[in-house]
PDB file of C-alpha atoms in Angstrom:
ATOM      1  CA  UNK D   1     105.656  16.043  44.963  1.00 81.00           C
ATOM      2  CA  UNK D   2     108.740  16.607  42.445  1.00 85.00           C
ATOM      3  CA  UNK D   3     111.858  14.503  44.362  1.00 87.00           C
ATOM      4  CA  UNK D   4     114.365  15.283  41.664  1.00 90.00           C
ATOM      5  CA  UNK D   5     114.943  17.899  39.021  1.00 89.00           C
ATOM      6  CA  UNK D   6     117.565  16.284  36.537  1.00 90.00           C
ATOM      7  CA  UNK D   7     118.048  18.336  33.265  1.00 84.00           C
ATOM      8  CA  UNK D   8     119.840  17.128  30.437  1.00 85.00           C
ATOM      9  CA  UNK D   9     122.526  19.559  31.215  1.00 81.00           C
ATOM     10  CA  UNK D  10     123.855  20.995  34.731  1.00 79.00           C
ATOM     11  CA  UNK D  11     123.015  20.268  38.653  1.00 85.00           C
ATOM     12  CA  UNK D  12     120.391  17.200  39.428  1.00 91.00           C
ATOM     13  CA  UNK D  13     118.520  18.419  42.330  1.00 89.00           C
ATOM     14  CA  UNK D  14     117.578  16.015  44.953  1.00 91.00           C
ATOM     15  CA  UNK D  15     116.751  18.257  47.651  1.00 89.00           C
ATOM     16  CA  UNK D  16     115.021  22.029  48.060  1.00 86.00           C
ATOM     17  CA  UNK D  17     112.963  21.300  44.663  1.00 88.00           C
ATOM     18  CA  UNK D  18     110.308  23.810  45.564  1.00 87.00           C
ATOM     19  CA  UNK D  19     113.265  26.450  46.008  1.00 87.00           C
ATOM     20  CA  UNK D  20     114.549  25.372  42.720  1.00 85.00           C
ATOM     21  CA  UNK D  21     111.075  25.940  41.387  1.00 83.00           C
ATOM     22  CA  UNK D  22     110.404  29.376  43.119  1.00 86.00           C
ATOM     23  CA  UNK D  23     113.975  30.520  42.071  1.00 83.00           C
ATOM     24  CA  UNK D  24     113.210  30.019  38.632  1.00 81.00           C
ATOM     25  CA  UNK D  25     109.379  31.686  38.485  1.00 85.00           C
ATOM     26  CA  UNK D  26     110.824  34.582  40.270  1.00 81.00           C
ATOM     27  CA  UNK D  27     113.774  35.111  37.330  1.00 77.00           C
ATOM     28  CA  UNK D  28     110.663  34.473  34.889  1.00 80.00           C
ATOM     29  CA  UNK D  29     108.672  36.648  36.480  1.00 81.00           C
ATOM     30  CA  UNK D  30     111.498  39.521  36.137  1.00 76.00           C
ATOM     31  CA  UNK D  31     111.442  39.813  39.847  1.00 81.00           C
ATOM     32  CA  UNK D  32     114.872  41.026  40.916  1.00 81.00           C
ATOM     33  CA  UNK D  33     116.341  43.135  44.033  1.00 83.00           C
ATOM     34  CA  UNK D  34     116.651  47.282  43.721  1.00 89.00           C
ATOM     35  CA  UNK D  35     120.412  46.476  42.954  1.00 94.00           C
ATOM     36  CA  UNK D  36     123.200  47.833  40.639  1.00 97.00           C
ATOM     37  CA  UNK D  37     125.423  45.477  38.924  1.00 98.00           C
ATOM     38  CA  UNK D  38     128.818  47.240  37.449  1.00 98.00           C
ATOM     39  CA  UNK D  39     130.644  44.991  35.615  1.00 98.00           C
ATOM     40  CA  UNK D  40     133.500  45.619  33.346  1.00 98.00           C
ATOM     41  CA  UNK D  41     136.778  44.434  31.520  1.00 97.00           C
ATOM     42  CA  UNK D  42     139.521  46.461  31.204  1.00 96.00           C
ATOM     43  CA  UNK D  43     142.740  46.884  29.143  1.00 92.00           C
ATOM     44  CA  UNK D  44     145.225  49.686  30.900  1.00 93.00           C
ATOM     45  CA  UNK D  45     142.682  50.489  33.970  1.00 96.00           C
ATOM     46  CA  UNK D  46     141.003  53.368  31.807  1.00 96.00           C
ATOM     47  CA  UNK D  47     137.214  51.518  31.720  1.00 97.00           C
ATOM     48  CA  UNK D  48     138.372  50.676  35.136  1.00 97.00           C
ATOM     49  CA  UNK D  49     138.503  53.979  36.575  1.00 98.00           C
ATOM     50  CA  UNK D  50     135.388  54.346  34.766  1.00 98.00           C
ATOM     51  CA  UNK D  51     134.319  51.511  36.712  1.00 98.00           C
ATOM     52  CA  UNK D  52     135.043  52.680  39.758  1.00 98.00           C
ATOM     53  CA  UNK D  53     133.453  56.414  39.482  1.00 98.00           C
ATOM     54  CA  UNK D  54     130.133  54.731  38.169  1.00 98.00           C
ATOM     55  CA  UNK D  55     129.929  52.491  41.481  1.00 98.00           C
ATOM     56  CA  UNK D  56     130.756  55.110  43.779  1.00 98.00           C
ATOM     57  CA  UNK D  57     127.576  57.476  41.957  1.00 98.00           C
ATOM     58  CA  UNK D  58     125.019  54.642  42.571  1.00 98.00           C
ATOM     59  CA  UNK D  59     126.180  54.485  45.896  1.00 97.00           C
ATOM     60  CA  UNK D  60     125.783  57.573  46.597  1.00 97.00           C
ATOM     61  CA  UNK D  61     122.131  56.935  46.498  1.00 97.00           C
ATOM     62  CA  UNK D  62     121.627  54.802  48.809  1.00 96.00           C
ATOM     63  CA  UNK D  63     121.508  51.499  46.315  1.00 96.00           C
ATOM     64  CA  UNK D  64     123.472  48.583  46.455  1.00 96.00           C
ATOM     65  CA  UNK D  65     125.827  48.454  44.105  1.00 97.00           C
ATOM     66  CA  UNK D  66     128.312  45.384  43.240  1.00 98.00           C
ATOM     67  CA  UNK D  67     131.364  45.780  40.718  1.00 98.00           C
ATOM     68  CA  UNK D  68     132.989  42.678  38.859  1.00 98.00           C
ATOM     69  CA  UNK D  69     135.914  42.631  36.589  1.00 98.00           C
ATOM     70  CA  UNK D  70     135.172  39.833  34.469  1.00 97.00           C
ATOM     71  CA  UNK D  71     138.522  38.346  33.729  1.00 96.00           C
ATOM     72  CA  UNK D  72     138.999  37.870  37.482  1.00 96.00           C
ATOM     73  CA  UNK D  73     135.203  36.975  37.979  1.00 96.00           C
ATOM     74  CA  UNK D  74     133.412  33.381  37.900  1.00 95.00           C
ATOM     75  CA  UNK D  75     131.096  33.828  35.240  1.00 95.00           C
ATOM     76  CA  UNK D  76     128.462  31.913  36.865  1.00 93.00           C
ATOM     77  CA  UNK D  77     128.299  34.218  39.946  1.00 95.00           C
ATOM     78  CA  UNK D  78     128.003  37.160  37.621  1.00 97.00           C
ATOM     79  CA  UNK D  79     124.838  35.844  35.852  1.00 95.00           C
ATOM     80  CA  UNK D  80     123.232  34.841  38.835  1.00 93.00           C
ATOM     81  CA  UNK D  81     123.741  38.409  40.220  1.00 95.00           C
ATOM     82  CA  UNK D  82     122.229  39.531  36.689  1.00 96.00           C
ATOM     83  CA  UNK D  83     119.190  37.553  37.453  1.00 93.00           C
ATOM     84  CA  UNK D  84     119.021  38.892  41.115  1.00 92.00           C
ATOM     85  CA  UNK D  85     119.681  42.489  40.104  1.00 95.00           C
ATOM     86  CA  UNK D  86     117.192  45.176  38.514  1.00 94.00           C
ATOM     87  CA  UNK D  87     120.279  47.278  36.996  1.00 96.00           C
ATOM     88  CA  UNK D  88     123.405  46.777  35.251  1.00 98.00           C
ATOM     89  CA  UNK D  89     125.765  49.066  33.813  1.00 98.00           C
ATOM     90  CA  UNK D  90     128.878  47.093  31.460  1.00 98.00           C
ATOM     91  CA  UNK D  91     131.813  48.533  30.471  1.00 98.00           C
ATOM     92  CA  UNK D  92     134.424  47.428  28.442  1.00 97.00           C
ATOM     93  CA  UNK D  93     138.054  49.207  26.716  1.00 96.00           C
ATOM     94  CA  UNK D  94     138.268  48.751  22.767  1.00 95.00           C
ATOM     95  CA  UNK D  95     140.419  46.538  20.957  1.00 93.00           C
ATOM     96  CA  UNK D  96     140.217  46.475  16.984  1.00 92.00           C
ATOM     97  CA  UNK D  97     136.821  48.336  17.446  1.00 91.00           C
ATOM     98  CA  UNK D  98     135.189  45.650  19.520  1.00 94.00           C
ATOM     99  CA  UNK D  99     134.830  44.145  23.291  1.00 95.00           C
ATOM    100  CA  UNK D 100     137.750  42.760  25.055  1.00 95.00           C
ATOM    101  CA  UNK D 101     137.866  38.546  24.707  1.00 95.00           C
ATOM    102  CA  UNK D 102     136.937  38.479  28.139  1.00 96.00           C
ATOM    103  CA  UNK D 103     133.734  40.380  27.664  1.00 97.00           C
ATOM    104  CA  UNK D 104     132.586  38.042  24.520  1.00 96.00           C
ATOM    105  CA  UNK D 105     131.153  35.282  27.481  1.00 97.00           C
ATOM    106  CA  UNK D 106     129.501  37.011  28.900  1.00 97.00           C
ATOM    107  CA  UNK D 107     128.063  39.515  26.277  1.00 96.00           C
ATOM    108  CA  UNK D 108     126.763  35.915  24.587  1.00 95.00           C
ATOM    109  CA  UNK D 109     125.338  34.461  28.086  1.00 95.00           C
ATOM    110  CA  UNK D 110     123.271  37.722  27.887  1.00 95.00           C
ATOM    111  CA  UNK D 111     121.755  36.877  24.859  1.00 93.00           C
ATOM    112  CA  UNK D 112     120.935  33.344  25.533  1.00 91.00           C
ATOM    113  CA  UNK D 113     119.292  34.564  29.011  1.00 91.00           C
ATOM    114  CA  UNK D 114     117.683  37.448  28.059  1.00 92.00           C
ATOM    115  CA  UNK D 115     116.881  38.049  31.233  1.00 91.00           C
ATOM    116  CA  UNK D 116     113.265  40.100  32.203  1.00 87.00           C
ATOM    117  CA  UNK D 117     112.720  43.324  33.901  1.00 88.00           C
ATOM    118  CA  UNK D 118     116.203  44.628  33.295  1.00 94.00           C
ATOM    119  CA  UNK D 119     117.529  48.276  32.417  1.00 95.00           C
ATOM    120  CA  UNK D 120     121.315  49.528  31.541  1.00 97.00           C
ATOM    121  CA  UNK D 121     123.952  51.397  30.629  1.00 97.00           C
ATOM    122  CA  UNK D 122     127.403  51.185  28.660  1.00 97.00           C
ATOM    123  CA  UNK D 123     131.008  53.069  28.829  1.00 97.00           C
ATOM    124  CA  UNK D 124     134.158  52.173  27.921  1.00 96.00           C
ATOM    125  CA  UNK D 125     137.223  53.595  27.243  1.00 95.00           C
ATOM    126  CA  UNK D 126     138.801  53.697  23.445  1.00 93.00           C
ATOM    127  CA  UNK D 127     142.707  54.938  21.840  1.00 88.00           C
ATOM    128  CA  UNK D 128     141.774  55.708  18.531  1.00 81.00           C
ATOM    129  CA  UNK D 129     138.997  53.615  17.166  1.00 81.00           C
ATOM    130  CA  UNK D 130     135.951  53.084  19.804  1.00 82.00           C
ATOM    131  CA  UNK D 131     133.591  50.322  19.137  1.00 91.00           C
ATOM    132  CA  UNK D 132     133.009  48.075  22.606  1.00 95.00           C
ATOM    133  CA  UNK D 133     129.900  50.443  23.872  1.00 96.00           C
ATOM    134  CA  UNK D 134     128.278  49.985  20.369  1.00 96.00           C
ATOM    135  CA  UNK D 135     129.086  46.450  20.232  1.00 96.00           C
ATOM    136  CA  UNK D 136     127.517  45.864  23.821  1.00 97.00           C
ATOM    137  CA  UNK D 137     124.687  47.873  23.493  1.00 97.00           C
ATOM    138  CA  UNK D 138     123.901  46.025  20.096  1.00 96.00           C
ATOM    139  CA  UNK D 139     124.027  42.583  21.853  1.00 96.00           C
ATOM    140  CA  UNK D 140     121.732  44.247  25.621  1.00 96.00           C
ATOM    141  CA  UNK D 141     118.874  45.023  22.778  1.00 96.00           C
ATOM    142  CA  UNK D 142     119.325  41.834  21.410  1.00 95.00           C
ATOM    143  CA  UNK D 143     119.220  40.670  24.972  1.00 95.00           C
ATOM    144  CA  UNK D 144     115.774  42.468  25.570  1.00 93.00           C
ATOM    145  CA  UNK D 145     117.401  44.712  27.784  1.00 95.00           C
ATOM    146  CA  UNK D 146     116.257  48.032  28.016  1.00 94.00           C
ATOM    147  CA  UNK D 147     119.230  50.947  27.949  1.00 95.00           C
ATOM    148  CA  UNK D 148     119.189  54.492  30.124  1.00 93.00           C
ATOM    149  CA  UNK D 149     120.790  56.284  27.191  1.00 91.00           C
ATOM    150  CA  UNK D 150     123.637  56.195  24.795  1.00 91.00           C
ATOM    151  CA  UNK D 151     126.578  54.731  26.197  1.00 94.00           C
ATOM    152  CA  UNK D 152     129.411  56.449  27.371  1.00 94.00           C
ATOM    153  CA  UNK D 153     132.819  56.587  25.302  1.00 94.00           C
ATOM    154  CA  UNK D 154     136.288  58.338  26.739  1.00 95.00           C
ATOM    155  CA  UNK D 155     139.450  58.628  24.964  1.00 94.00           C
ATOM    156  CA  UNK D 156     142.627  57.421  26.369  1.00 92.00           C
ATOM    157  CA  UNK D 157     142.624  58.034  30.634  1.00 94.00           C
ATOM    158  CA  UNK D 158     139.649  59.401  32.152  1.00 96.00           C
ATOM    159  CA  UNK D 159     140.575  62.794  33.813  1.00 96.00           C
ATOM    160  CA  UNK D 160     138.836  64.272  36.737  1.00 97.00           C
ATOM    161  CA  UNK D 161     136.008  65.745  34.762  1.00 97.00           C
ATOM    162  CA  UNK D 162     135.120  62.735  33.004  1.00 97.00           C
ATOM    163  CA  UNK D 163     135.446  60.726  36.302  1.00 98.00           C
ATOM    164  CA  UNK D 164     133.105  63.550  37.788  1.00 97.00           C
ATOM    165  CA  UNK D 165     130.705  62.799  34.335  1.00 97.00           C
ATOM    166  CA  UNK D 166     131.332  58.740  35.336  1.00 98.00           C
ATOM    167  CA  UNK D 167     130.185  59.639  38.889  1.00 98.00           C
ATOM    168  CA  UNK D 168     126.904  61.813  37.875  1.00 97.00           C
ATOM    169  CA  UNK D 169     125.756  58.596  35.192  1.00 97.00           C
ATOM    170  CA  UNK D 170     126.249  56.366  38.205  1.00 97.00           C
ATOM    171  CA  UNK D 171     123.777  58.943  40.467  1.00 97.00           C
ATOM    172  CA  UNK D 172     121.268  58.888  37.368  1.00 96.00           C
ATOM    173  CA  UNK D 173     121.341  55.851  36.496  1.00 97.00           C
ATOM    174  CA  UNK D 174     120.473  55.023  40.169  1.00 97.00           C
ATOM    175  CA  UNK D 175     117.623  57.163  40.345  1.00 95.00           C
ATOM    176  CA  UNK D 176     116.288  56.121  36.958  1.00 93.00           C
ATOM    177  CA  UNK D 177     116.577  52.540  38.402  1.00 92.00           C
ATOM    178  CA  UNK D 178     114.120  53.667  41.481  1.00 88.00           C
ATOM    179  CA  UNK D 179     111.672  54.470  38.546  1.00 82.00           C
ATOM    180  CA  UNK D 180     111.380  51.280  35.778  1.00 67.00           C
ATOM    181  CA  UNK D 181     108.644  49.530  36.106  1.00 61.00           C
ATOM    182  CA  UNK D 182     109.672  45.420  35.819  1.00 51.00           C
ATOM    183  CA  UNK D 183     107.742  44.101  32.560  1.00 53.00           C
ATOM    184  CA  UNK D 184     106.411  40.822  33.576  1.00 50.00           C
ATOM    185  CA  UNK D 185     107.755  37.535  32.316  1.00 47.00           C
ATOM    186  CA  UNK D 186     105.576  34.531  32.538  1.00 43.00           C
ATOM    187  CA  UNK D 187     102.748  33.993  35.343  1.00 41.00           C
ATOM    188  CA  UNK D 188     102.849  30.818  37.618  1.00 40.00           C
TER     189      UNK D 188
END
């Protein structure tokens, strides 16, 4: 029996090694809970809003839905939810065309994971330019993630009717969820 897991980086586990090990072949495996992960950065509270909407239309069908603002997030409890959750939909406001600096961690964690079994979505919220939902959706492919659709862009402050649209992707995006099939990672 294994009485200590000590990588060359991280926790050295001296107790629970089999739940260590089991943790780890289920993330490889792609096995994760019929969950919704909405998780977002925001500039003026636009992509919040957004946020918001989304979470409230997965909901709405009966799924479990979390929501975490990154900047105000541990970024260690938000991957381990990614690896724990079948669904995630990001969203991030535009600056100079691209993500918010608190988005680029976690947009880079992604990639390095690339974690199995996964689908999403993008929106954000843009002034003039756009870019973030481009720039994220570039770095889920890279990530081996699969997307619902192209991602969702709104200029300046969501009004009713695009919080209404926010609301229906969240509902869709839910019941899309229901119907992936989890492409197997590795087999114990």
């Amino acid at each position: 029996p294994i009485k200590m897991i000590a990588p060359s980086h991280g926790v050295i586990w001296r107790r629970d090694t089999n739940r260590v090990f089991e943790r780890y072949l289920q993330w490889a495996r792609g096995e994760a809970a019929e969950r919704t992960l909405v998780i977002y950065e925001t500039m003026w509270e636009s992509t919040a809003r957004m946020a918001r909407a989304i979470a409230q239309g997965v909901q709405s069908q009966g799924m479990e839905v979390k929501v975490y603002q990154l900047s105000v997030s541990d970024l260690s409890d938000v991957f381990k939810e990614v690896m724990e959750a079948r669904g995630m939909i990001v969203g991030c406001s535009t600056v100079h065309n691209t993500i918010l600096p608190a988005m680029a961690p976690f947009i880079e964690g992604l990639k390095g994971l690339r974690p199995r079994g996964k689908l999403a979505y993008v929106f954000g919220s843009h002034g003039w330019g756009g870019g973030a939902v481009k720039v994220i959706e570039s770095a889920l492919k890279q990530a081996g993630i699969e997307l619902m659709e192209p991602g969702l862009m709104v200029k300046y402050m969501p009004d009713e009717e695009e919080l209404s649209r926010c609301f229906e992707l969240g509902k869709r995006f839910a019941q899309s969820l229901r119907k992936v099939e989890i492409k197997e990672g590795i087999q114990p």
